[in-house]
PDB file of C-alpha atoms and ligand atoms in Angstrom:
ATOM      1  CA  MET A 273     328.475 237.560  10.882  1.00 53.00           C
ATOM      2  CA  LYS A 274     330.293 238.606  14.173  1.00 53.00           C
ATOM      3  CA  SER A 275     327.691 241.468  14.601  1.00 55.00           C
ATOM      4  CA  GLN A 276     325.093 239.557  14.647  1.00 61.00           C
ATOM      5  CA  LEU A 277     325.653 236.697  16.610  1.00 59.00           C
ATOM      6  CA  LYS A 278     326.447 239.088  19.260  1.00 59.00           C
ATOM      7  CA  LYS A 279     322.943 240.178  19.074  1.00 62.00           C
ATOM      8  CA  ILE A 280     321.515 236.939  19.700  1.00 64.00           C
ATOM      9  CA  ILE A 281     324.148 236.150  22.056  1.00 65.00           C
ATOM     10  CA  PRO A 282     323.463 237.607  25.676  1.00 67.00           C
ATOM     11  CA  PRO A 283     327.042 239.207  26.619  1.00 67.00           C
ATOM     12  CA  ARG A 284     327.402 236.831  29.504  1.00 71.00           C
ATOM     13  CA  VAL A 285     327.032 234.106  27.279  1.00 71.00           C
ATOM     14  CA  GLY A 286     329.306 234.867  25.130  1.00 71.00           C
ATOM     15  CA  LYS A 287     331.866 235.977  27.244  1.00 75.00           C
ATOM     16  CA  LEU A 288     331.604 232.684  28.828  1.00 74.00           C
ATOM     17  CA  ILE A 289     331.828 231.065  25.406  1.00 79.00           C
ATOM     18  CA  LYS A 290     334.535 232.857  25.004  1.00 77.00           C
ATOM     19  CA  SER A 291     336.431 232.244  28.007  1.00 79.00           C
ATOM     20  CA  SER A 292     335.857 228.002  27.326  1.00 82.00           C
ATOM     21  CA  TRP A 293     337.611 228.524  23.917  1.00 83.00           C
ATOM     22  CA  LEU A 294     340.873 230.622  25.137  1.00 84.00           C
ATOM     23  CA  GLU A 295     341.291 228.399  27.632  1.00 83.00           C
ATOM     24  CA  VAL A 296     341.023 225.121  25.031  1.00 83.00           C
ATOM     25  CA  ARG A 297     343.734 227.171  23.341  1.00 85.00           C
ATOM     26  CA  ARG A 298     345.721 227.781  26.196  1.00 84.00           C
ATOM     27  CA  PHE A 299     345.716 224.064  26.970  1.00 81.00           C
ATOM     28  CA  TYR A 300     346.367 222.997  22.806  1.00 89.00           C
ATOM     29  CA  TYR A 301     350.286 225.179  22.794  1.00 91.00           C
ATOM     30  CA  THR A 302     350.902 224.760  26.142  1.00 93.00           C
ATOM     31  CA  GLY A 303     354.539 224.021  26.167  1.00 93.00           C
ATOM     32  CA  ASN A 304     357.891 225.154  26.976  1.00 92.00           C
ATOM     33  CA  ARG A 305     359.461 227.270  24.808  1.00 95.00           C
ATOM     34  CA  TYR A 306     357.474 230.463  24.267  1.00 96.00           C
ATOM     35  CA  GLU A 307     355.990 232.449  27.881  1.00 96.00           C
ATOM     36  CA  CYS A 308     353.997 235.419  27.107  1.00 97.00           C
ATOM     37  CA  PRO A 309     354.820 237.480  30.608  1.00 96.00           C
ATOM     38  CA  VAL A 310     351.160 239.617  30.061  1.00 96.00           C
ATOM     39  CA  CYS A 311     349.475 236.643  31.050  1.00 95.00           C
ATOM     40  CA  GLY A 312     352.838 234.321  32.411  1.00 95.00           C
ATOM     41  CA  HIS A 313     351.465 230.529  29.930  1.00 96.00           C
ATOM     42  CA  HIS A 314     354.444 228.907  28.556  1.00 97.00           C
ATOM     43  CA  PHE A 315     352.727 227.649  25.337  1.00 96.00           C
ATOM     44  CA  ARG A 316     354.969 225.787  22.416  1.00 96.00           C
ATOM     45  CA  LYS A 317     354.372 228.052  20.258  1.00 95.00           C
ATOM     46  CA  MET A 318     352.370 231.775  19.086  1.00 95.00           C
ATOM     47  CA  LEU A 319     349.448 232.308  16.707  1.00 94.00           C
ATOM     48  CA  SER A 320     351.207 233.837  13.373  1.00 93.00           C
ATOM     49  CA  GLY A 321     350.042 237.433  12.823  1.00 89.00           C
ATOM     50  CA  GLY A 322     350.417 240.358  10.688  1.00 85.00           C
ATOM     51  CA  PHE A 323     349.262 240.477   7.261  1.00 82.00           C
ATOM     52  CA  ASP A 324     351.663 239.532   3.930  1.00 83.00           C
ATOM     53  CA  LEU A 325     351.894 242.082   1.337  1.00 88.00           C
ATOM     54  CA  PRO A 326     354.618 243.471  -1.753  1.00 90.00           C
ATOM     55  CA  VAL A 327     355.197 246.867   0.246  1.00 91.00           C
ATOM     56  CA  LEU A 328     355.995 245.312   3.629  1.00 92.00           C
ATOM     57  CA  LYS A 329     358.502 243.135   2.563  1.00 91.00           C
ATOM     58  CA  GLU A 330     359.770 245.566   0.272  1.00 90.00           C
ATOM     59  CA  LYS A 331     360.690 248.357   3.003  1.00 91.00           C
ATOM     60  CA  GLN A 332     361.814 245.452   5.845  1.00 92.00           C
ATOM     61  CA  ILE A 333     358.945 247.543   7.995  1.00 93.00           C
ATOM     62  CA  VAL A 334     359.304 246.848  11.096  1.00 92.00           C
ATOM     63  CA  GLY A 335     355.733 246.016  13.728  1.00 89.00           C
ATOM     64  CA  GLY A 336     354.319 245.489  11.037  1.00 87.00           C
ATOM     65  CA  GLY A 337     353.894 243.096   8.018  1.00 84.00           C
ATOM     66  CA  TYR A 338     353.725 238.893   8.747  1.00 89.00           C
ATOM     67  CA  ARG A 339     355.333 237.006  11.775  1.00 90.00           C
ATOM     68  CA  GLU A 340     355.223 233.663  12.908  1.00 91.00           C
ATOM     69  CA  ASN A 341     355.405 232.871  17.039  1.00 92.00           C
ATOM     70  CA  ASP A 342     353.186 236.529  17.018  1.00 94.00           C
ATOM     71  CA  VAL A 343     350.654 237.255  19.310  1.00 96.00           C
ATOM     72  CA  CYS A 344     349.712 234.787  22.147  1.00 96.00           C
ATOM     73  CA  PRO A 345     346.951 231.943  22.222  1.00 95.00           C
ATOM     74  CA  TYR A 346     345.358 233.597  25.802  1.00 95.00           C
ATOM     75  CA  CYS A 347     345.851 236.570  25.945  1.00 94.00           C
ATOM     76  CA  LEU A 348     346.272 237.789  22.604  1.00 94.00           C
ATOM     77  CA  SER A 349     348.750 240.156  23.406  1.00 96.00           C
ATOM     78  CA  THR A 350     350.993 241.007  20.505  1.00 96.00           C
ATOM     79  CA  ASP A 351     355.278 240.729  20.252  1.00 95.00           C
ATOM     80  CA  ARG A 352     354.767 244.714  20.331  1.00 96.00           C
ATOM     81  CA  ASP A 353     351.740 244.153  23.731  1.00 97.00           C
ATOM     82  CA  ARG A 354     355.603 242.328  25.081  1.00 96.00           C
ATOM     83  CA  LEU A 355     357.684 244.626  24.359  1.00 96.00           C
ATOM     84  CA  ILE A 356     356.187 247.003  25.948  1.00 97.00           C
ATOM     85  CA  TYR A 357     355.326 245.391  29.117  1.00 97.00           C
ATOM     86  CA  LEU A 358     358.635 243.971  29.823  1.00 95.00           C
ATOM     87  CA  TYR A 359     360.687 247.787  29.425  1.00 94.00           C
ATOM     88  CA  LEU A 360     357.083 249.003  32.035  1.00 96.00           C
ATOM     89  CA  LYS A 361     357.635 245.786  33.950  1.00 94.00           C
ATOM     90  CA  TYR A 362     361.625 245.916  34.104  1.00 92.00           C
ATOM     91  CA  GLU A 363     363.006 249.312  33.212  1.00 91.00           C
ATOM     92  CA  SER A 364     360.809 251.603  34.645  1.00 94.00           C
ATOM     93  CA  ASP A 365     358.579 252.464  37.718  1.00 95.00           C
ATOM     94  CA  PHE A 366     355.697 252.927  35.746  1.00 97.00           C
ATOM     95  CA  PHE A 367     354.701 249.563  38.614  1.00 97.00           C
ATOM     96  CA  ASN A 368     355.937 250.828  41.441  1.00 94.00           C
ATOM     97  CA  GLN A 369     355.120 254.508  41.962  1.00 96.00           C
ATOM     98  CA  PRO A 370     351.687 256.439  41.487  1.00 97.00           C
ATOM     99  CA  GLN A 371     351.588 257.100  38.031  1.00 97.00           C
ATOM    100  CA  THR A 372     348.724 259.131  35.628  1.00 98.00           C
ATOM    101  CA  VAL A 373     348.533 257.542  32.257  1.00 98.00           C
ATOM    102  CA  LEU A 374     346.690 257.999  29.479  1.00 98.00           C
ATOM    103  CA  HIS A 375     346.966 255.680  27.105  1.00 97.00           C
ATOM    104  CA  ILE A 376     345.249 255.729  23.176  1.00 96.00           C
ATOM    105  CA  ALA A 377     343.738 253.220  21.052  1.00 93.00           C
ATOM    106  CA  PRO A 378     344.821 250.556  23.847  1.00 94.00           C
ATOM    107  CA  GLU A 379     345.363 247.545  22.697  1.00 94.00           C
ATOM    108  CA  PRO A 380     343.175 244.965  24.533  1.00 92.00           C
ATOM    109  CA  ALA A 381     346.265 242.592  26.610  1.00 94.00           C
ATOM    110  CA  LEU A 382     348.035 245.182  27.575  1.00 96.00           C
ATOM    111  CA  PHE A 383     344.747 247.400  28.558  1.00 95.00           C
ATOM    112  CA  ARG A 384     343.508 244.344  31.169  1.00 94.00           C
ATOM    113  CA  ILE A 385     346.331 244.456  33.053  1.00 96.00           C
ATOM    114  CA  PHE A 386     347.140 248.474  33.715  1.00 97.00           C
ATOM    115  CA  ASN A 387     343.398 248.791  34.402  1.00 95.00           C
ATOM    116  CA  LYS A 388     343.247 246.536  37.379  1.00 95.00           C
ATOM    117  CA  LEU A 389     346.867 248.546  39.102  1.00 96.00           C
ATOM    118  CA  ASP A 390     345.812 250.180  41.942  1.00 96.00           C
ATOM    119  CA  ASN A 391     349.030 253.046  41.123  1.00 97.00           C
ATOM    120  CA  LEU A 392     347.575 253.876  37.798  1.00 97.00           C
ATOM    121  CA  HIS A 393     345.217 257.208  37.162  1.00 97.00           C
ATOM    122  CA  TYR A 394     344.099 255.602  34.490  1.00 97.00           C
ATOM    123  CA  PHE A 395     342.525 257.631  31.061  1.00 96.00           C
ATOM    124  CA  PRO A 396     342.225 254.426  27.909  1.00 96.00           C
ATOM    125  CA  ALA A 397     341.322 256.377  25.298  1.00 94.00           C
ATOM    126  CA  THR A 398     340.587 256.492  21.738  1.00 92.00           C
ATOM    127  CA  LYS A 399     338.770 258.721  18.718  1.00 88.00           C
ATOM    128  CA  TYR A 400     335.795 256.066  18.079  1.00 76.00           C
ATOM    129  CA  THR A 401     334.844 255.127  14.454  1.00 70.00           C
ATOM    130  CA  GLU A 402     331.724 254.536  14.161  1.00 66.00           C
ATOM    131  CA  GLY A 403     330.820 251.357  13.661  1.00 65.00           C
ATOM    132  CA  LEU A 404     332.911 249.835  15.728  1.00 63.00           C
ATOM    133  CA  TYR A 405     333.183 248.099  19.045  1.00 65.00           C
ATOM    134  CA  TYR A 406     336.826 249.636  21.858  1.00 65.00           C
ATOM    135  CA  GLY A 407     335.159 247.857  24.498  1.00 69.00           C
ATOM    136  CA  SER A 408     333.526 249.271  27.999  1.00 76.00           C
ATOM    137  CA  GLY A 409     335.023 252.238  30.296  1.00 83.00           C
ATOM    138  CA  ILE A 410     337.668 253.494  26.985  1.00 89.00           C
ATOM    139  CA  GLN A 411     337.008 257.330  26.603  1.00 90.00           C
ATOM    140  CA  THR A 412     336.781 259.553  23.587  1.00 90.00           C
ATOM    141  CA  ALA A 413     339.740 261.824  23.174  1.00 92.00           C
ATOM    142  CA  ASP A 414     340.919 263.255  19.459  1.00 93.00           C
ATOM    143  CA  LEU A 415     344.471 263.050  19.678  1.00 94.00           C
ATOM    144  CA  LEU A 416     344.631 266.476  17.434  1.00 95.00           C
ATOM    145  CA  ASP A 417     342.651 268.278  20.015  1.00 95.00           C
ATOM    146  CA  LEU A 418     343.384 265.814  23.331  1.00 95.00           C
ATOM    147  CA  GLN A 419     340.563 267.683  26.517  1.00 95.00           C
ATOM    148  CA  PHE A 420     342.919 267.456  28.888  1.00 96.00           C
ATOM    149  CA  GLU A 421     345.422 270.400  30.310  1.00 96.00           C
ATOM    150  CA  THR A 422     348.365 270.891  29.834  1.00 96.00           C
ATOM    151  CA  GLY A 423     351.065 268.428  31.689  1.00 96.00           C
ATOM    152  CA  THR A 424     348.859 266.501  33.818  1.00 97.00           C
ATOM    153  CA  PHE A 425     350.065 262.695  32.439  1.00 98.00           C
ATOM    154  CA  ASP A 426     353.439 260.737  33.868  1.00 98.00           C
ATOM    155  CA  TRP A 427     352.721 258.696  31.115  1.00 98.00           C
ATOM    156  CA  VAL A 428     351.002 258.828  27.156  1.00 98.00           C
ATOM    157  CA  ILE A 429     351.290 255.068  25.663  1.00 98.00           C
ATOM    158  CA  CYS A 430     350.122 255.011  22.126  1.00 97.00           C
ATOM    159  CA  ASN A 431     351.511 253.035  19.744  1.00 95.00           C
ATOM    160  CA  HIS A 432     350.769 252.526  15.904  1.00 94.00           C
ATOM    161  CA  VAL A 433     348.491 255.220  15.882  1.00 94.00           C
ATOM    162  CA  LEU A 434     350.458 258.169  14.689  1.00 96.00           C
ATOM    163  CA  GLU A 435     351.027 256.678  10.685  1.00 95.00           C
ATOM    164  CA  HIS A 436     347.418 256.849  10.750  1.00 94.00           C
ATOM    165  CA  ILE A 437     347.212 260.955  10.930  1.00 94.00           C
ATOM    166  CA  PRO A 438     347.439 262.813   8.810  1.00 95.00           C
ATOM    167  CA  ASN A 439     348.584 266.111  10.457  1.00 95.00           C
ATOM    168  CA  ASP A 440     351.169 263.728  13.140  1.00 96.00           C
ATOM    169  CA  GLN A 441     353.107 266.728  13.805  1.00 97.00           C
ATOM    170  CA  LEU A 442     350.370 267.969  15.196  1.00 97.00           C
ATOM    171  CA  ALA A 443     349.703 264.653  17.857  1.00 97.00           C
ATOM    172  CA  MET A 444     352.880 264.232  18.460  1.00 97.00           C
ATOM    173  CA  GLN A 445     352.691 268.429  19.689  1.00 97.00           C
ATOM    174  CA  GLU A 446     349.573 267.382  21.284  1.00 97.00           C
ATOM    175  CA  ILE A 447     350.808 264.789  23.620  1.00 98.00           C
ATOM    176  CA  PHE A 448     354.162 266.693  24.547  1.00 97.00           C
ATOM    177  CA  ARG A 449     351.739 269.468  25.728  1.00 97.00           C
ATOM    178  CA  VAL A 450     349.499 266.278  27.712  1.00 97.00           C
ATOM    179  CA  LEU A 451     353.070 265.115  29.685  1.00 97.00           C
ATOM    180  CA  LYS A 452     354.206 266.876  32.769  1.00 96.00           C
ATOM    181  CA  PRO A 453     357.502 267.599  32.623  1.00 95.00           C
ATOM    182  CA  TRP A 454     360.344 264.076  32.663  1.00 95.00           C
ATOM    183  CA  GLY A 455     356.807 262.577  31.981  1.00 97.00           C
ATOM    184  CA  GLN A 456     357.259 259.527  28.544  1.00 97.00           C
ATOM    185  CA  ALA A 457     356.059 258.598  25.726  1.00 98.00           C
ATOM    186  CA  ILE A 458     355.981 255.118  23.707  1.00 98.00           C
ATOM    187  CA  LEU A 459     355.366 256.241  20.350  1.00 98.00           C
ATOM    188  CA  GLN A 460     356.169 253.419  19.001  1.00 97.00           C
ATOM    189  CA  VAL A 461     355.136 252.958  14.592  1.00 97.00           C
ATOM    190  CA  PRO A 462     355.999 250.473  11.799  1.00 96.00           C
ATOM    191  CA  TYR A 463     359.114 251.787  10.205  1.00 96.00           C
ATOM    192  CA  SER A 464     361.123 250.936   7.159  1.00 96.00           C
ATOM    193  CA  PRO A 465     365.368 251.276   8.487  1.00 94.00           C
ATOM    194  CA  ILE A 466     366.003 251.058   5.277  1.00 95.00           C
ATOM    195  CA  LEU A 467     363.823 254.296   4.637  1.00 94.00           C
ATOM    196  CA  LYS A 468     365.931 257.389   4.780  1.00 95.00           C
ATOM    197  CA  LYS A 469     363.145 260.051   4.890  1.00 96.00           C
ATOM    198  CA  THR A 470     359.567 258.749   5.612  1.00 96.00           C
ATOM    199  CA  PHE A 471     357.647 258.807   3.160  1.00 94.00           C
ATOM    200  CA  GLU A 472     354.027 260.108   2.537  1.00 94.00           C
ATOM    201  CA  ASP A 473     352.075 261.623  -0.220  1.00 93.00           C
ATOM    202  CA  PRO A 474     348.599 263.062   0.419  1.00 93.00           C
ATOM    203  CA  THR A 475     347.273 262.638  -3.155  1.00 95.00           C
ATOM    204  CA  ILE A 476     347.541 258.964  -2.502  1.00 94.00           C
ATOM    205  CA  THR A 477     343.678 259.122  -0.270  1.00 93.00           C
ATOM    206  CA  SER A 478     342.000 255.284  -2.150  1.00 93.00           C
ATOM    207  CA  ARG A 479     342.209 252.418   0.456  1.00 93.00           C
ATOM    208  CA  SER A 480     343.654 250.089  -2.242  1.00 93.00           C
ATOM    209  CA  ASP A 481     346.388 252.564  -3.553  1.00 93.00           C
ATOM    210  CA  ARG A 482     347.228 253.300   0.692  1.00 93.00           C
ATOM    211  CA  GLU A 483     347.677 249.903   0.895  1.00 90.00           C
ATOM    212  CA  LYS A 484     349.084 248.887  -1.786  1.00 92.00           C
ATOM    213  CA  TYR A 485     351.731 251.810  -0.738  1.00 87.00           C
ATOM    214  CA  PHE A 486     351.845 252.294   2.497  1.00 92.00           C
ATOM    215  CA  GLY A 487     351.001 249.146   3.849  1.00 89.00           C
ATOM    216  CA  GLN A 488     347.646 249.311   4.911  1.00 90.00           C
ATOM    217  CA  PHE A 489     344.300 250.717   4.274  1.00 89.00           C
ATOM    218  CA  ASP A 490     344.168 253.472   6.590  1.00 90.00           C
ATOM    219  CA  HIS A 491     347.919 254.708   7.186  1.00 93.00           C
ATOM    220  CA  VAL A 492     349.011 257.330   5.242  1.00 92.00           C
ATOM    221  CA  ARG A 493     352.537 257.089   5.569  1.00 95.00           C
ATOM    222  CA  ILE A 494     355.494 254.671   5.891  1.00 95.00           C
ATOM    223  CA  TYR A 495     358.056 256.770   8.370  1.00 97.00           C
ATOM    224  CA  GLY A 496     361.691 255.620   7.952  1.00 97.00           C
ATOM    225  CA  THR A 497     364.959 256.141  10.370  1.00 96.00           C
ATOM    226  CA  ASP A 498     364.083 260.059  10.416  1.00 97.00           C
ATOM    227  CA  TYR A 499     361.336 259.116  12.869  1.00 97.00           C
ATOM    228  CA  THR A 500     363.099 260.267  15.433  1.00 97.00           C
ATOM    229  CA  SER A 501     363.627 264.065  14.588  1.00 96.00           C
ATOM    230  CA  ARG A 502     360.362 263.543  13.638  1.00 97.00           C
ATOM    231  CA  LEU A 503     359.467 263.970  16.682  1.00 97.00           C
ATOM    232  CA  GLU A 504     361.731 265.060  18.467  1.00 96.00           C
ATOM    233  CA  SER A 505     360.597 268.304  15.641  1.00 95.00           C
ATOM    234  CA  ALA A 506     357.204 267.929  18.894  1.00 95.00           C
ATOM    235  CA  GLY A 507     360.320 268.693  21.400  1.00 95.00           C
ATOM    236  CA  PHE A 508     361.085 265.141  22.415  1.00 96.00           C
ATOM    237  CA  HIS A 509     364.040 263.579  24.320  1.00 96.00           C
ATOM    238  CA  VAL A 510     363.788 260.715  21.766  1.00 97.00           C
ATOM    239  CA  GLU A 511     365.490 257.298  23.946  1.00 95.00           C
ATOM    240  CA  THR A 512     365.801 255.113  20.587  1.00 94.00           C
ATOM    241  CA  ILE A 513     365.942 251.416  23.100  1.00 92.00           C
ATOM    242  CA  GLU A 514     367.575 248.581  21.422  1.00 89.00           C
ATOM    243  CA  GLN A 515     366.789 245.246  23.300  1.00 86.00           C
ATOM    244  CA  THR A 516     369.730 243.587  23.549  1.00 81.00           C
ATOM    245  CA  LYS A 517     370.791 246.447  25.306  1.00 77.00           C
ATOM    246  CA  LYS A 518     368.267 247.505  27.545  1.00 77.00           C
ATOM    247  CA  PHE A 519     366.630 243.992  28.670  1.00 79.00           C
ATOM    248  CA  LYS A 520     369.909 242.339  28.897  1.00 76.00           C
ATOM    249  CA  THR A 521     369.336 241.751  33.123  1.00 79.00           C
ATOM    250  CA  LEU A 522     366.181 239.365  31.534  1.00 81.00           C
ATOM    251  CA  GLY A 523     369.001 237.135  30.292  1.00 81.00           C
ATOM    252  CA  ASN A 524     367.609 235.283  26.792  1.00 83.00           C
ATOM    253  CA  LEU A 525     364.698 236.978  25.479  1.00 88.00           C
ATOM    254  CA  GLU A 526     363.887 234.577  22.505  1.00 90.00           C
ATOM    255  CA  LYS A 527     361.342 233.049  24.889  1.00 93.00           C
ATOM    256  CA  TYR A 528     358.940 235.633  24.504  1.00 94.00           C
ATOM    257  CA  ALA A 529     358.829 236.122  20.880  1.00 94.00           C
ATOM    258  CA  LEU A 530     359.226 239.608  20.615  1.00 94.00           C
ATOM    259  CA  ASN A 531     360.216 240.413  17.047  1.00 93.00           C
ATOM    260  CA  PRO A 532     363.761 241.152  17.478  1.00 91.00           C
ATOM    261  CA  LYS A 533     364.586 243.927  14.705  1.00 92.00           C
ATOM    262  CA  GLU A 534     361.575 246.238  17.270  1.00 94.00           C
ATOM    263  CA  LYS A 535     363.462 249.248  18.501  1.00 94.00           C
ATOM    264  CA  LEU A 536     360.912 251.008  21.107  1.00 95.00           C
ATOM    265  CA  PHE A 537     360.661 254.985  21.038  1.00 97.00           C
ATOM    266  CA  VAL A 538     360.769 256.255  24.398  1.00 97.00           C
ATOM    267  CA  CYS A 539     360.024 259.774  24.308  1.00 97.00           C
ATOM    268  CA  LYS A 540     361.208 262.381  27.090  1.00 97.00           C
ATOM    269  CA  LYS A 541     359.389 265.612  28.048  1.00 96.00           C
ATOM    270  CA  ILE A 542     362.916 266.955  28.794  1.00 91.00           C
ATOM    271  CA  GLU A 543     362.393 270.797  28.548  1.00 75.00           C
ATOM    272  CA  ASN A 544     365.481 272.581  26.673  1.00 66.00           C
ATOM    273  CA  PHE A 545     367.049 268.966  26.701  1.00 61.00           C
ATOM    274  CA  LYS A 546     368.941 270.597  23.594  1.00 57.00           C
ATOM    275  CA  SER A 547     370.628 272.797  25.802  1.00 51.00           C
ATOM    276  CA  LEU A 548     371.895 269.962  28.658  1.00 51.00           C
TER     277      LEU A 548
HETATM  278 ZN1  LIG B 657     349.533 235.963  27.504  1.00 95.82          ZN
END
């Protein structure tokens, strides 16, 4: 239905309808309780998001499952987007220094900001799937065989992608390879804080079974608390950042409608870090 409408309505008119609708919704939700750091607007509530599946509840998945106050009514940033934005803006030099950035499967709300930053040499990229639209200006990249030279990027941002890839170790190694020495990657995934060992089973292949066991029709695993050691196996030094510790300079984080349980996985290419 949506794609049929896209064919009938000229793109410029479609854009105008969409932006008018977002303005109406921004007005409707305007209030003082929440602030979206990405678009800068204030709201009385955010939109709910996510799916209410039994396995997500049972495994207490962080970064998955239904959440109230998840999505910004205006820029559509999710709680995860806002967490990453706050980290990059206030805890790194991402916005202030020249940076070469690979952004895999870019989140639209972050893409719109990063794409306009003059200090970034920005490569938004994704592996295209037939029939899906990713937006203009996004190039093709295969995370298992990246087309970039070793040591190209200061940053790789790749969120909620690894849980889709059977050979996630190879994907992690590719990300590590294309980073410059001392480069950093933000690699968020949905994970279970009560699962010690990542659950994966290559015999679970149907959409319905994957949804039942992994929480989404195209996921191939549920990461457990060993996610960090899987990243370390690819060579990374992993800094796991709890919001309350790292973001205390920002004061009360409640207004940003983050998921307080979500940790940031900041993965650094510190060569020979184990011997430091
Ligand atoms: Zn927003």
